[in-house]
Coordinates of C-alpha atoms in Angstrom, one line a residue:
Chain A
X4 CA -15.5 -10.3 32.3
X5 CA -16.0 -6.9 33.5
X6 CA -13.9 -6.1 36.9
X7 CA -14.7 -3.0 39.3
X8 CA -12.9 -1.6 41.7
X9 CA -12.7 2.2 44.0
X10 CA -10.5 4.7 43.1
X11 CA -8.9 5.3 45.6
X12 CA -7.1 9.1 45.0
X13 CA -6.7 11.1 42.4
X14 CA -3.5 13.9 41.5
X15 CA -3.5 16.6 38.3
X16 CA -0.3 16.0 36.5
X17 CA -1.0 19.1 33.8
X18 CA -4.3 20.6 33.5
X19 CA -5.2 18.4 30.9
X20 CA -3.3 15.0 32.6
X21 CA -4.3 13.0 35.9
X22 CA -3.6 9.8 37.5
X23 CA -6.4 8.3 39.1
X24 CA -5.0 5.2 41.7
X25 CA -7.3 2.1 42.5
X26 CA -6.7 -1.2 44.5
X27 CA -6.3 -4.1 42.3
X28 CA -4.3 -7.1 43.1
X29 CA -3.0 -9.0 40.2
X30 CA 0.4 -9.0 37.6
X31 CA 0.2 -6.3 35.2
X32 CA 3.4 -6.3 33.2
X33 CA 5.0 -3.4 32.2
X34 CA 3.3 -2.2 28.5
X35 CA 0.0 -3.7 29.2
X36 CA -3.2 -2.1 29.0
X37 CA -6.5 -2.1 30.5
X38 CA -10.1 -1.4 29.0
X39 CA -11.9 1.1 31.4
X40 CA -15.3 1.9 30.9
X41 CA -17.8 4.3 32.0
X42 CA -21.0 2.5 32.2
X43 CA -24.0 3.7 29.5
X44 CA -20.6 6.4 27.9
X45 CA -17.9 4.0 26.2
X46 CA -15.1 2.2 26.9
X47 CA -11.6 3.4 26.1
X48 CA -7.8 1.9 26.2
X49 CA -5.5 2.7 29.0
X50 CA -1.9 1.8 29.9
X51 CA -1.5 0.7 33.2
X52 CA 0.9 3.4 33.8
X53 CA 1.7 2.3 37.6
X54 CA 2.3 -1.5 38.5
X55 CA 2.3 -2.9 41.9
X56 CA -1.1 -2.7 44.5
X57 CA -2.9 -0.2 44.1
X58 CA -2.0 0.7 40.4
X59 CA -2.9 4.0 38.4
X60 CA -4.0 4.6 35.1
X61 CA -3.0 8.1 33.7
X62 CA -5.8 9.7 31.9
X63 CA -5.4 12.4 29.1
X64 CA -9.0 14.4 28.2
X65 CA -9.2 13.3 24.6
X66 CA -13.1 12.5 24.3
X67 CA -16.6 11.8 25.9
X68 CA -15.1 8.9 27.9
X69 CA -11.9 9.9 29.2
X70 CA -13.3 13.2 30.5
X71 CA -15.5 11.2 32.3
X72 CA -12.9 9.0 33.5
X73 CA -10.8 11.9 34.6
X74 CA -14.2 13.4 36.4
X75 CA -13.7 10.2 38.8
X76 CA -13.6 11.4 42.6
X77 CA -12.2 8.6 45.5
X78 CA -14.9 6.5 46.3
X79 CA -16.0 6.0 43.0
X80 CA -16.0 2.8 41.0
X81 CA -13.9 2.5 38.2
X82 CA -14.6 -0.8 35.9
X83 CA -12.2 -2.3 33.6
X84 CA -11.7 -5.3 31.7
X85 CA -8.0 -6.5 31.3
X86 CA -4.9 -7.0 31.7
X87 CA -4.2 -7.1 27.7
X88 CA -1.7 -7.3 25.3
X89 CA 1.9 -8.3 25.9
X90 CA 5.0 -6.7 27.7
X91 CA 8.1 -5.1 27.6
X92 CA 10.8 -7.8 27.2
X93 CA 13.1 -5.5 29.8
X94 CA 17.0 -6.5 29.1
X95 CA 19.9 -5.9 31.4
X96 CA 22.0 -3.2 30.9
X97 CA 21.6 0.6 29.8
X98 CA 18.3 1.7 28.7
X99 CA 16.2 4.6 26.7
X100 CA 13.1 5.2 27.3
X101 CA 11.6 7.5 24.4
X102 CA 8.2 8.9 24.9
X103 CA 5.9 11.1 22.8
X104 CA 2.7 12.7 24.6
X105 CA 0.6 9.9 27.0
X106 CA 3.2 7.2 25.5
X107 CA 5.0 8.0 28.4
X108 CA 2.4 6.6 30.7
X109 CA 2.9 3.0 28.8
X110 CA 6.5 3.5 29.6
X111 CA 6.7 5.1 33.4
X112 CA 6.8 1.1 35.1
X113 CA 10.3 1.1 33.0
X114 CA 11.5 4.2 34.6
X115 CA 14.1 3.5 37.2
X116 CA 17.5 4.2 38.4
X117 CA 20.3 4.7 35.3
X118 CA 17.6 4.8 33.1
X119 CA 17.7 7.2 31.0
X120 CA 14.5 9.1 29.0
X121 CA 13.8 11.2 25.8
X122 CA 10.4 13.1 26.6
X123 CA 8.7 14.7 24.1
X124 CA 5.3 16.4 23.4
X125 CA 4.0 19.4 21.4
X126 CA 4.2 22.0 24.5
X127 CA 5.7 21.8 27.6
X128 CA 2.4 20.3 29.6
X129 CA 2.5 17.5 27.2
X130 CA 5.7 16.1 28.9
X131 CA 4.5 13.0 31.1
X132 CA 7.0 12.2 34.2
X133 CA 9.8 13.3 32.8
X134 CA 11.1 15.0 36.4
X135 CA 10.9 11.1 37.0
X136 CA 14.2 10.8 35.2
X137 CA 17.6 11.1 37.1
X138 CA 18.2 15.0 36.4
X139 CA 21.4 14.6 33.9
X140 CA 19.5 11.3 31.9
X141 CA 16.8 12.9 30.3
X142 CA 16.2 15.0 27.1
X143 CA 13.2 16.8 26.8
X144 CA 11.5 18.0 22.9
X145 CA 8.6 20.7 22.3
X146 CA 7.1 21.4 19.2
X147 CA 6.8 25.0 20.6
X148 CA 10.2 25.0 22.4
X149 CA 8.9 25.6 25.6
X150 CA 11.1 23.4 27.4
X151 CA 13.8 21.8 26.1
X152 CA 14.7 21.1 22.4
X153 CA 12.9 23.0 19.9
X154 CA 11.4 20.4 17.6
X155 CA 10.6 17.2 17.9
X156 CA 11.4 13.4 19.5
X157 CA 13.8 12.7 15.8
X158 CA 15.6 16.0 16.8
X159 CA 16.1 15.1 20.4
X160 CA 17.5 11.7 19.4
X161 CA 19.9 13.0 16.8
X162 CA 21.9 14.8 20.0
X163 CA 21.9 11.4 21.6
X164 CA 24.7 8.7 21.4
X165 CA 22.5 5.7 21.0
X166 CA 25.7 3.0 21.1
X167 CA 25.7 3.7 24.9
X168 CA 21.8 1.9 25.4
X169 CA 21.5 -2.1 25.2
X170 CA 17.7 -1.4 24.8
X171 CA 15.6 1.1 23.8
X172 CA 11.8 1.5 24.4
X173 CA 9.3 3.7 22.7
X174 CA 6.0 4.8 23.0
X175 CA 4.2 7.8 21.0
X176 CA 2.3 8.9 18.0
X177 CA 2.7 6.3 15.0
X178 CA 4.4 9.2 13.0
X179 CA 6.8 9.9 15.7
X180 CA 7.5 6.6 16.5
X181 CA 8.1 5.8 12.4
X182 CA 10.2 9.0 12.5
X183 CA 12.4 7.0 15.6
X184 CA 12.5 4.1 13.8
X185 CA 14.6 5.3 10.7
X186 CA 16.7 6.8 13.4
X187 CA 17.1 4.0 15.4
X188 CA 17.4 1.8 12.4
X189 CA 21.1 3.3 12.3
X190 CA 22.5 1.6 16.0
X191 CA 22.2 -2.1 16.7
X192 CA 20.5 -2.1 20.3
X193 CA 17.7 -4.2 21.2
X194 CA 14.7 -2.1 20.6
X195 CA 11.1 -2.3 21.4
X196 CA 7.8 -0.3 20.2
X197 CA 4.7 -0.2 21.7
X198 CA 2.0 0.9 18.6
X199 CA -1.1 2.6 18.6
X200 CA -4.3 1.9 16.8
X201 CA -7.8 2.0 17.3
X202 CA -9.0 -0.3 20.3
X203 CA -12.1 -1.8 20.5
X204 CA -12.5 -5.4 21.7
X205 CA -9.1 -6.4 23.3
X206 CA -9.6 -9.9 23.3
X207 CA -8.8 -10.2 19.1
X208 CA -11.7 -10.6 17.3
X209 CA -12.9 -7.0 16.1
X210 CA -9.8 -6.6 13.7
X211 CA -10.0 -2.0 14.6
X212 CA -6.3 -2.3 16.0
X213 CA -4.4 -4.6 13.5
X214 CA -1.2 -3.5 11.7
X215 CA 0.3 -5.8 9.1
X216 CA -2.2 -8.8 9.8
X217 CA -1.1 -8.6 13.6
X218 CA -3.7 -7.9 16.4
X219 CA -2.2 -5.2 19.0
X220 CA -4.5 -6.5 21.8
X221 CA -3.2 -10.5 21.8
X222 CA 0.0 -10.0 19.7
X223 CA 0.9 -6.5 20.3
X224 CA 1.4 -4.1 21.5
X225 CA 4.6 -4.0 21.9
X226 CA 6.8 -4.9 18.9
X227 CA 10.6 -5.5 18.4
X228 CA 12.3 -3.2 15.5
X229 CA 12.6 -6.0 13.3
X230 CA 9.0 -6.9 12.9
X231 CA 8.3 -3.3 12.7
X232 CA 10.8 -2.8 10.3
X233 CA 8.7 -4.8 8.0
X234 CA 5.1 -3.8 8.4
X235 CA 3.7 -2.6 5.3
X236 CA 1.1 -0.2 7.1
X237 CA 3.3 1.0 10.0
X238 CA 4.2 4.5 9.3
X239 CA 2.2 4.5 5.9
X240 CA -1.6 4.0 6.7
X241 CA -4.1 2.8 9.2
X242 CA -7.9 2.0 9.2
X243 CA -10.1 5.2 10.3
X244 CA -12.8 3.8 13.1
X245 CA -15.1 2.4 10.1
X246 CA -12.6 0.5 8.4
X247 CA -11.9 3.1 6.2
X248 CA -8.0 2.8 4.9
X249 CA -6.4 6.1 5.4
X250 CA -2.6 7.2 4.6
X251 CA -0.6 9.2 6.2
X252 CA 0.7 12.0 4.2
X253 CA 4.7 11.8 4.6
Chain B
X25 CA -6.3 -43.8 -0.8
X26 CA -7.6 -40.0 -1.4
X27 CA -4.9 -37.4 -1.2
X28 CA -7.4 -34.5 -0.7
X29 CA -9.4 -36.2 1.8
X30 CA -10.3 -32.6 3.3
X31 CA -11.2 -31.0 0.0
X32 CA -14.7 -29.9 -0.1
X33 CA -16.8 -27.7 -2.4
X34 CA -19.5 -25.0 -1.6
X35 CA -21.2 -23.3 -4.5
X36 CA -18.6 -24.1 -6.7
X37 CA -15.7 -22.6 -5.1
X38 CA -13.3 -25.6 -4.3
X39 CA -11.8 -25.5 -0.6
X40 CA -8.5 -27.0 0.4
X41 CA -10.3 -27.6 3.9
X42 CA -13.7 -26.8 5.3
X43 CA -12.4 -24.3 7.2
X44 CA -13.3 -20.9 6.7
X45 CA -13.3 -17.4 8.5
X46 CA -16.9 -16.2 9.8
X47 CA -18.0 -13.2 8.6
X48 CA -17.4 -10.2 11.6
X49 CA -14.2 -12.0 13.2
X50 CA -10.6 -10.5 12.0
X51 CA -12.0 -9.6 8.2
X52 CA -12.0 -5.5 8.5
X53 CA -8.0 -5.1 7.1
X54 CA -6.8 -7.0 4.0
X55 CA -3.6 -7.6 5.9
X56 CA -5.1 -9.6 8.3
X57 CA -7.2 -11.6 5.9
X58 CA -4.3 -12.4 4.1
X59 CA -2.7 -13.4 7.4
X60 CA -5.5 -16.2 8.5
X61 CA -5.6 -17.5 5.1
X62 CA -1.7 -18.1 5.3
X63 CA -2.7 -19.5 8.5
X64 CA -4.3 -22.4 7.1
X65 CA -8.0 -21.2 6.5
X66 CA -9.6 -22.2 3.0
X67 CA -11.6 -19.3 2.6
X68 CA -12.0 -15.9 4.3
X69 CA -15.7 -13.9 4.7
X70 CA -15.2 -10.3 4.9
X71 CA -16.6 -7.9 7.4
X72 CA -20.2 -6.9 6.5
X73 CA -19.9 -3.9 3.8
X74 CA -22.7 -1.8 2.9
X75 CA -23.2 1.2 1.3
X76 CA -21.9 4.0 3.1
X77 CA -19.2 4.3 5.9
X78 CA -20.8 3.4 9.3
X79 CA -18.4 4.5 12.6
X80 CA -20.8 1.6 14.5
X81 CA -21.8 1.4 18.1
X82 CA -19.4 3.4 21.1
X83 CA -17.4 0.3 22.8
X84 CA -18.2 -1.8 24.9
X85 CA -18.8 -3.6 21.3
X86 CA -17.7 -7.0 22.8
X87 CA -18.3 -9.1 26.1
X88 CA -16.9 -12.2 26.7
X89 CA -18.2 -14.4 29.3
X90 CA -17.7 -18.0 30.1
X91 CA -18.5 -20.4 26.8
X92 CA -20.0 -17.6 25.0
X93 CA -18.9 -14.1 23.8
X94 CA -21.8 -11.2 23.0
X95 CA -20.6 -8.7 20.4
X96 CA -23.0 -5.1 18.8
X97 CA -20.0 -3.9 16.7
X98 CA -23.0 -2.0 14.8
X99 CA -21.9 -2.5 11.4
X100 CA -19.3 -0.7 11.4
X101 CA -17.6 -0.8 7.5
X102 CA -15.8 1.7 5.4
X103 CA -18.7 1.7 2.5
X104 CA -18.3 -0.8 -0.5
X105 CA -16.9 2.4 -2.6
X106 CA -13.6 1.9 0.1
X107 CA -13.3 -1.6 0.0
X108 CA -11.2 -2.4 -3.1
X109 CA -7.8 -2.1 -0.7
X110 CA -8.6 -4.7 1.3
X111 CA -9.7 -6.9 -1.0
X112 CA -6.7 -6.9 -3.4
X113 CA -4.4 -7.3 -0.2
X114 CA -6.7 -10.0 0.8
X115 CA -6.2 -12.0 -2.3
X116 CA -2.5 -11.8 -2.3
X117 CA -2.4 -15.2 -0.5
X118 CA -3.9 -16.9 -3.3
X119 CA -7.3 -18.3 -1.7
X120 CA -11.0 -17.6 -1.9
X121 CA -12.4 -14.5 -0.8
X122 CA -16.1 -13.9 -0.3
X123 CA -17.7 -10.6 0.2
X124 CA -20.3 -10.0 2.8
X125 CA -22.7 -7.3 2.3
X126 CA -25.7 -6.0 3.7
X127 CA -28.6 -3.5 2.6
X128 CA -31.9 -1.9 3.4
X129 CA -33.6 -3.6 0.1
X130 CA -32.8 -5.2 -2.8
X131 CA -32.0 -2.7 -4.8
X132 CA -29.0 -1.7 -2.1
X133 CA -28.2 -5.0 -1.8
X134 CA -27.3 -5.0 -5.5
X135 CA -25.6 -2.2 -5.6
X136 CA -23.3 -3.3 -2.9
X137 CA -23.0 -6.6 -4.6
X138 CA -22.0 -5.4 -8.1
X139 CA -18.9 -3.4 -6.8
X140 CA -18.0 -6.0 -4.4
X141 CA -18.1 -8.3 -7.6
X142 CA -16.1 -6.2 -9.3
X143 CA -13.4 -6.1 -6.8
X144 CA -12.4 -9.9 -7.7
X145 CA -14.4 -11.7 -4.7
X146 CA -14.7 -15.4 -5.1
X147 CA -18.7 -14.9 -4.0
X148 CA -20.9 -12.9 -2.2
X149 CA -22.6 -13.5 1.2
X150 CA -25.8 -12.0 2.1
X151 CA -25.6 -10.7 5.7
X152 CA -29.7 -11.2 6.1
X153 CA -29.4 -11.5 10.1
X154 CA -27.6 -9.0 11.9
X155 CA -28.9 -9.3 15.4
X156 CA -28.4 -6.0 16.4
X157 CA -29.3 -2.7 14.0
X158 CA -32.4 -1.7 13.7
X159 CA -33.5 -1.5 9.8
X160 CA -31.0 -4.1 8.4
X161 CA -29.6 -7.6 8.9
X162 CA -32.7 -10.0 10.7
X163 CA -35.4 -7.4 10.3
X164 CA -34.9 -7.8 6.8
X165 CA -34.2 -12.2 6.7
X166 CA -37.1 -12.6 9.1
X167 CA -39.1 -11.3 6.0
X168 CA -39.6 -14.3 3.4
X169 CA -40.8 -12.2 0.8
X170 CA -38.0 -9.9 0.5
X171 CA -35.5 -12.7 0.8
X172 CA -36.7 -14.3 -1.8
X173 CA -36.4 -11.0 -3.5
X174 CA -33.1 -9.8 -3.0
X175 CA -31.7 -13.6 -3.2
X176 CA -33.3 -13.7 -6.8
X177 CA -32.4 -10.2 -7.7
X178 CA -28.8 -10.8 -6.8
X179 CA -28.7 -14.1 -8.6
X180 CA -29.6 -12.7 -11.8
X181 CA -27.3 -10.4 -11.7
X182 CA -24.1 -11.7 -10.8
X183 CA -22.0 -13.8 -12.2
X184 CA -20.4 -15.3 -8.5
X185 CA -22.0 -17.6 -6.3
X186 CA -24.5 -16.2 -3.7
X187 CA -24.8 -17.3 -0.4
X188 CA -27.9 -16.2 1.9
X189 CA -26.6 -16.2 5.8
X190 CA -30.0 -16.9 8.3
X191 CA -31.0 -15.4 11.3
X192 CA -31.6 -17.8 13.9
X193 CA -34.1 -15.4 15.7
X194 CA -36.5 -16.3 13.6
X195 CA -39.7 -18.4 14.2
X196 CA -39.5 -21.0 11.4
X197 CA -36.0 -20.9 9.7
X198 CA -36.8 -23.5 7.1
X199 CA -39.6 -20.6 5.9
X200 CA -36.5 -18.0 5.4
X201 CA -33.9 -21.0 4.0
X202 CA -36.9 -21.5 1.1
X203 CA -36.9 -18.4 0.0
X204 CA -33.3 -18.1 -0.5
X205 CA -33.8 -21.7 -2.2
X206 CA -32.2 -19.6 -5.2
X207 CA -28.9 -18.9 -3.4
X208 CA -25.6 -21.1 -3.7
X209 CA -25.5 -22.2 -0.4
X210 CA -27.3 -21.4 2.8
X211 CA -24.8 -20.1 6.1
X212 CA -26.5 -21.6 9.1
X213 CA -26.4 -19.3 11.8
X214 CA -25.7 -16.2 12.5
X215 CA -25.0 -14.7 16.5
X216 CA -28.6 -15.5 19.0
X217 CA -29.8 -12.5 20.2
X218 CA -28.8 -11.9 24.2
X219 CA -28.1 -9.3 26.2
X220 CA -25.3 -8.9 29.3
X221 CA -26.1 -6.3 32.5
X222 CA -23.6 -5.3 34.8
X223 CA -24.9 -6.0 38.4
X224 CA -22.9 -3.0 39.9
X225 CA -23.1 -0.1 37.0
X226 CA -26.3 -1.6 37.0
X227 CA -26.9 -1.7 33.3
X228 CA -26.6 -3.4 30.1
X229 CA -22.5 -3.5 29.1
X230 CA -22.9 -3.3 25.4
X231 CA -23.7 0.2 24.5
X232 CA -26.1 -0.9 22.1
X233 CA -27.7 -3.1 24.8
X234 CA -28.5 -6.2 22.9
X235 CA -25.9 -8.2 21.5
X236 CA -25.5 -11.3 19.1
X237 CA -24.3 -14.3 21.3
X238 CA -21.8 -17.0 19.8
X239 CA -19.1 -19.4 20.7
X240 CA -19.4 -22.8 22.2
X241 CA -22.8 -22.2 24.1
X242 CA -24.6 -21.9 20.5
X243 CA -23.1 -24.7 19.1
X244 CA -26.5 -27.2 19.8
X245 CA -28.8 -24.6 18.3
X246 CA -26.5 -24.5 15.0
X247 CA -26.0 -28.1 14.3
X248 CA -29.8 -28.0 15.0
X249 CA -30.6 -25.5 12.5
X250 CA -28.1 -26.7 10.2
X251 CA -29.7 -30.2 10.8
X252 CA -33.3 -29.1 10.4
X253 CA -32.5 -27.2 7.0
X254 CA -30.9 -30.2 5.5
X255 CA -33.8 -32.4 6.1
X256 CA -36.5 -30.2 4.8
X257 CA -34.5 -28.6 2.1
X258 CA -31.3 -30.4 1.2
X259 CA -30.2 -27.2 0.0
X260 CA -25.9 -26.6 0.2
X261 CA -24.7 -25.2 3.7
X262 CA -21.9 -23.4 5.7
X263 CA -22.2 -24.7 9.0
X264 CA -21.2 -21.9 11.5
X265 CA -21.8 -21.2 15.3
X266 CA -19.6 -22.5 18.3
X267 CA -17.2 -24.5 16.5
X268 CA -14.3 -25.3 18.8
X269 CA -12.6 -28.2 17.2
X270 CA -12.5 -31.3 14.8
X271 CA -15.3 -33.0 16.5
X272 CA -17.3 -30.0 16.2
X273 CA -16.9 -29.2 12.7
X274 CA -17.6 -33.1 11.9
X275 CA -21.0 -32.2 14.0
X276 CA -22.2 -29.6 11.6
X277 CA -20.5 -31.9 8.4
X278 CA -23.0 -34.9 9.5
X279 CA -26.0 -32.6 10.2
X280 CA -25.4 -31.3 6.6
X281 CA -22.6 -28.6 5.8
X282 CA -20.7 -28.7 3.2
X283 CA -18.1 -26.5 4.5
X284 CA -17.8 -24.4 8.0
X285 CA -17.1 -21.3 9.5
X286 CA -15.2 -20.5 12.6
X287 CA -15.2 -17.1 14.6
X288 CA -15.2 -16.9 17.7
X289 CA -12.7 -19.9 18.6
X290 CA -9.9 -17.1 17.4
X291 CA -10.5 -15.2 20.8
X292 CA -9.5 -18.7 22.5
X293 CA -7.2 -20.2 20.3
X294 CA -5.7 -17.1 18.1
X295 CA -5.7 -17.2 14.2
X296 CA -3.7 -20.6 14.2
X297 CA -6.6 -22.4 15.0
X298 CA -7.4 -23.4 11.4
X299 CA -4.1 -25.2 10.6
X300 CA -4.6 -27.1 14.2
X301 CA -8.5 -28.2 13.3
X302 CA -7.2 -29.0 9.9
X303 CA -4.5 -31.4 11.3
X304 CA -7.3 -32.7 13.7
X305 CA -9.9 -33.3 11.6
X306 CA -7.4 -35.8 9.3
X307 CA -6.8 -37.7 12.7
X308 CA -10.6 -37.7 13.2
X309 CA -11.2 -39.1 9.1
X310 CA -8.7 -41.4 9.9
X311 CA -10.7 -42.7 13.0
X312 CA -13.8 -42.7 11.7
X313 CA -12.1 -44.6 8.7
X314 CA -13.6 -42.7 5.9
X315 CA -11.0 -41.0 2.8
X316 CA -13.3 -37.9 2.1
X317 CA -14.9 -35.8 4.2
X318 CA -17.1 -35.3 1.6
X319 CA -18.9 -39.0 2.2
X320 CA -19.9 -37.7 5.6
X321 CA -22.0 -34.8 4.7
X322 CA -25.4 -34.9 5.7
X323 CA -24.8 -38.8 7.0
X324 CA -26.8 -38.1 10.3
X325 CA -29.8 -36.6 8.5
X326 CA -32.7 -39.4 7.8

C-alpha cells in the first residue's frame, strides 16, 4: 500500500544533507526503513532516521529521486510505503554507535545519553549528527582529515578500547563496515550491522538486496556479527542493479 | 504404502515435491536459490536471462495490494554471458535448476538457450509472456507461428527439456499451448496484465505503468487455464498463479499439472513456505486417501 502524508518542515544539515519531518503515527523501530517515492520519478530507500510523531527521514542528493525528495517544501506530500525490515536488538549497558556517511541516519534513534559514537565520512560535511554525541564520547574520521582523525572508520576504531562497550552498532559503506568487522572480530561484545544493498521491492520478492541467500528487506537489515561473519558475499561481491555479480577489489 | 508419495516428474526431471520456485521471485543471486532449495523447494526457475544486461524499469517495480501483488521489474538480468555464477552457486544444494530465458526471435532465443545449457541447468524455460516490455515476452507468445518456431528450434537443439511458459493475455491460449505442442511441458500462467493509480499523486505507481498481477486473486483464472489446456491438449504442465497452500496446489494437480510453481506466496509466507506446503500437502494425500500424488493428476478433467 502506498501511504502519504505532508511534510511538515524541512532543515539543511550540510549542503548536500537535509531532514525533511512529516506526521506519521505508527511504531517505526530503530534501523528500519521506509520506501519514499516521488510519483512518475522513482522510489528510493530511506532510514527512518527520527522515531516518534512526526518522524524525519534524512535525505542525501545521491540521484534523480533523492534530489527530488530533498526539493520537498512544507506542505508538500511525501508518499512512502513501509515500515521495513527489522531492528536494532538495543542491549543494556555501554554502547558504540559507528557510522560511515548517511549510515549515521539508520543509527541517530540509538543516539542517547552515555552513548558513545565513531563518525566517519570522506570530508568533514559528510559527518551525520555527530555534535549529537556527548562532547568527550565521540570520535570523528575524514578521509581528507578535515576534522578529526585522518583516515578512515578502521583507524578511528584502532584508538578505541572496545572491552568497555556491551554492544556495538554499525551502519556505513559495505567496505567500511567489512573493514569494522575484522576489527571488531577481535572483542567479544554483542555487535550488530545494518548492510546495504540495492533496494527495490521491500516486501522480498525482487531478490536486488540479498546477501548470502538472505533478503535485507524481511530478514535484514540489520545483522548480528556472527551471521555476518559467515556470508560468502559480504565484503567480497554484490549484484550490480541488473544482476550482474561484481567484486570488490580488496 | 508409497514412501515417495509426493514425488512427481515434469519433462523428465524427477521432483522430490511439486514444489517449485516461479520464475521472477528470489532467483536473481545463486545464493538465494541455493537458500529456497535448502528450504524445501524441488526445483528453482531462474530469473529471466536474455542476451544482454538490462538495468529494468526505475522503482516503483512492485505493488502489493490486498490478495494480489502487481510487479514491472522490466527484465532486469545480468546477460546470459554473466550468468554462470549464479548458476554454479545455485546447484550447490544438489536440486534441479531450470533456466528461464527470453529473446526477440528464435535465433536469440537459442543463443541464450545454448549458454544457459552449458552452464549445467536441469532445463530451460521459455519466458514467451512477459506482461510488461514492449518487443519481448507476450508480444512474442501471443504469436502462434513464432512459438511454434522458437519451441521447435530450441528443441532441436538442445539436449535438456524445454518448457514453453503462456501468456494468459492472450485470446485463445489452447491456440499458443499447440504450438509449443513440441515443448516438455507447458507453465500455465504467467502474471495478468493490470495496472494500479495512486488517487492522490494521481498516477499510475509502477513506473512502467502496467504491471503483471499475481497472487491469490489469479488463482481461478490459472486452474482455469491449466484446466482448459489439459482437456484440449493433454500436454505435461506446471501449474502456477496464486498458489497459497496444499489445497491450492492440489487445485492445479486435479485440473492437470504435473508439478507447480509458487511466487508470490514468499511475500506472505517467506521462503519457508515450501517445506510447510510440503508437510501440508502429505496431510491433504492422506485425507483424500490416495499414496501418490501422481494418481490425482488431471482427475477433475472429463
Amino acid at each position: 500500500m502506498m501511504l502519504n502524508s505532508t511534510v511538515l518542515s524541512t532543515s539543511r544539515l550540510s549542503p548536500n544533507v537535509k531532514k525533511l519531518d512529516f506526521e506519521w503515527n505508527v511504531d517505526v523501530e530503530p534501523g528500519q526503513f521506509i520506501m519514499i517515492w516521488s510519483p512518475g520519478i522513482g522510489e528510493i530507500p530511506m532510514s527512518v532516521s527520527h522515531l516518534g510523531n512526526p518522524k524525519s527521514i534524512t535525505v542525501k542528493s545521491y540521484g534523480i529521486v533523492s534530489s527530488r525528495i530533498m526539493e520537498l517544501a512544507p506542505g508538500e506530500m511525501i508518499y512512502f510505503r513501509g515500515p521495513f525490515g527489522n531492528s536494532f536488538d538495543i542491549r543494556k549497558g555501554k554502547k558504540l554507535l559507528i557510522g560511515g556517511g548517511s549510515g549515521m541516519a539508520s543509527l541517530h534513534p540509538l543516539i542517547g545519553p552515555g552513548v558513545h559514537g565513531l563518525v566517519a565520512g570522506r570530508t568533514s560535511s559528510d559527518l551525520l549528527f555527530s555534535e549529537e554525541f556527548e562532547k568527550d564520547k565521540v570520535t570523528l574520521a575524514t578521509d581528507d582529515g578535515s576534522v578529526g582523525i585522518r583516515g578512515t572508520a578502521v583507524d578511528a576504531l584502532r584508538t578505541i578500547d572496545v572491552d568497555q562497550f556491551d554492544s556495538v552498532y554499525v551502519c556505513g559503506p559495505e567496505l567500511m563496515m567489512y573493514g569494522v568487522m575484522k576489527e571488531l572480530g577481535k572483542y567479544s561484545a554483542f555487535v550488530q550491522f545494518s548492510l546495504e544493498r540495492n533496494m527495490k521491492c521491500g516486501i522480498g520478492v525482487c531478490d536486488s538486496c540479498s546477501i548470502d541467500g538472505f533478503q535485507l528487506c524481511t530478514q535484514g537489515p540489520v545483522f548480528e556479527m556472527e551471521t555476518v561473519k559467515n556470508m560468502r558475499e559480504f565484503g567480497k561481491e554484490r549484484l550490480n542493479i541488473s544482476g550482474r555479480r561484481i567484486k570488490y577489489n580488496l | 504404502m508409497n514412501s515417495t508419495p509426493l514425488r512427481t516428474e515434469i519433462g523428465g526431471i524427477t521432483l522430490e515435491n511439486p514444489l517449485m520456485l516461479a520464475s521472477g521471485i528470489l532467483d536473481e543471486n545463486g545464493y538465494t536459490m541455493a537458500r529456497i532449495l535448502r528450504e524445501g523447494a524441488a526445483a528453482v526457475v531462474t530469473k529471466s536471462i536474455g542476451l544482454d544486461e538490462r538495468t529494468g524499469y526505475m522503482p516503483p517495480v512492485v505493488f502489493p495490494g490486498d490478495g494480489y501483488l502487481l510487479n514491472a521489474i522490466g527484465l532486469t538480468n545480468p546477460g546470459i554471458d554473466s550468468f554462470g555464477d549464479e548458476i554454479r552457486v545455485a546447484k550447490e544444494a544438489g536440486k534441479p535448476v531450470i533456466g528461464s530465458i527470453f529473446g526477440k526471435d528464435a535465433e536469440e532465443f537459442l543463443r541464450v538457450a545454448l549458454k544457459m545449457e552449458s552452464y549445467g541447468v536441469a532445463g530451460i524455460e521459455l519466458n514467451l509472456s512477459c506482461p510488461h516490455v514492449k518487443g519481448f515476452g507476450s508480444e512474442i507468445g501471443s504469436d502462434p507461428a513464432l512459438v511454434e518456431e522458437i519451441v521447435g528450434e530450441l528443441k532441436r537443439k538442445l539436449k535438456v527439456p524445454v518448457f514453453a511458459k503462456l501468456s494468459p493475455n492472450v485470446t485463445d491460449i489452447v491456440a499458443i499451448a499447440k504450438a509449443a505442442s513440441a515443448s516438455d511441458g507447458l507453465v500455465l500462467i504467467n502474471t495478468v496484465r493490470g495496472i494500479a493509480i495512486d488517487i492522490f499523486a494521481r498516477k499510475p505507481v509502477l513506473t512502467n505503468g502496467y504491471g503483471g498481477l499475481s497472487g491469490r486473486a489469479i488463482k481461478p483464472i490459472g486452474v482455469r487455464l491449466v484446466h482448459e489446456v489439459k482437456k484440449e491438449t493433454g500436454h505435461a504442465i506446471i501449474g502456477v498463479g496464486g498458489i497459497y497452500t496444499a489445497s491450492d496446489v492440489m487445485e492445479y494437480i486435479m485440473a492437470g499439472a504435473d508439478a507447480v510453481q509458487l511466487g508470490t506466496v514468499l511475500m506472505d509466507r517467506g521462503k519457508s513456505v515450501f517445506r510447510e506446503i510440503a508437510a501440508e500437502l502429505g496431510t491433504l494425500l492422506e485425507k483424500l486417501g490416495e499414496g501418490s500424488i501422481r494418481n490425482l493428476v488431471g482427475v477433475a478433467v472429463s
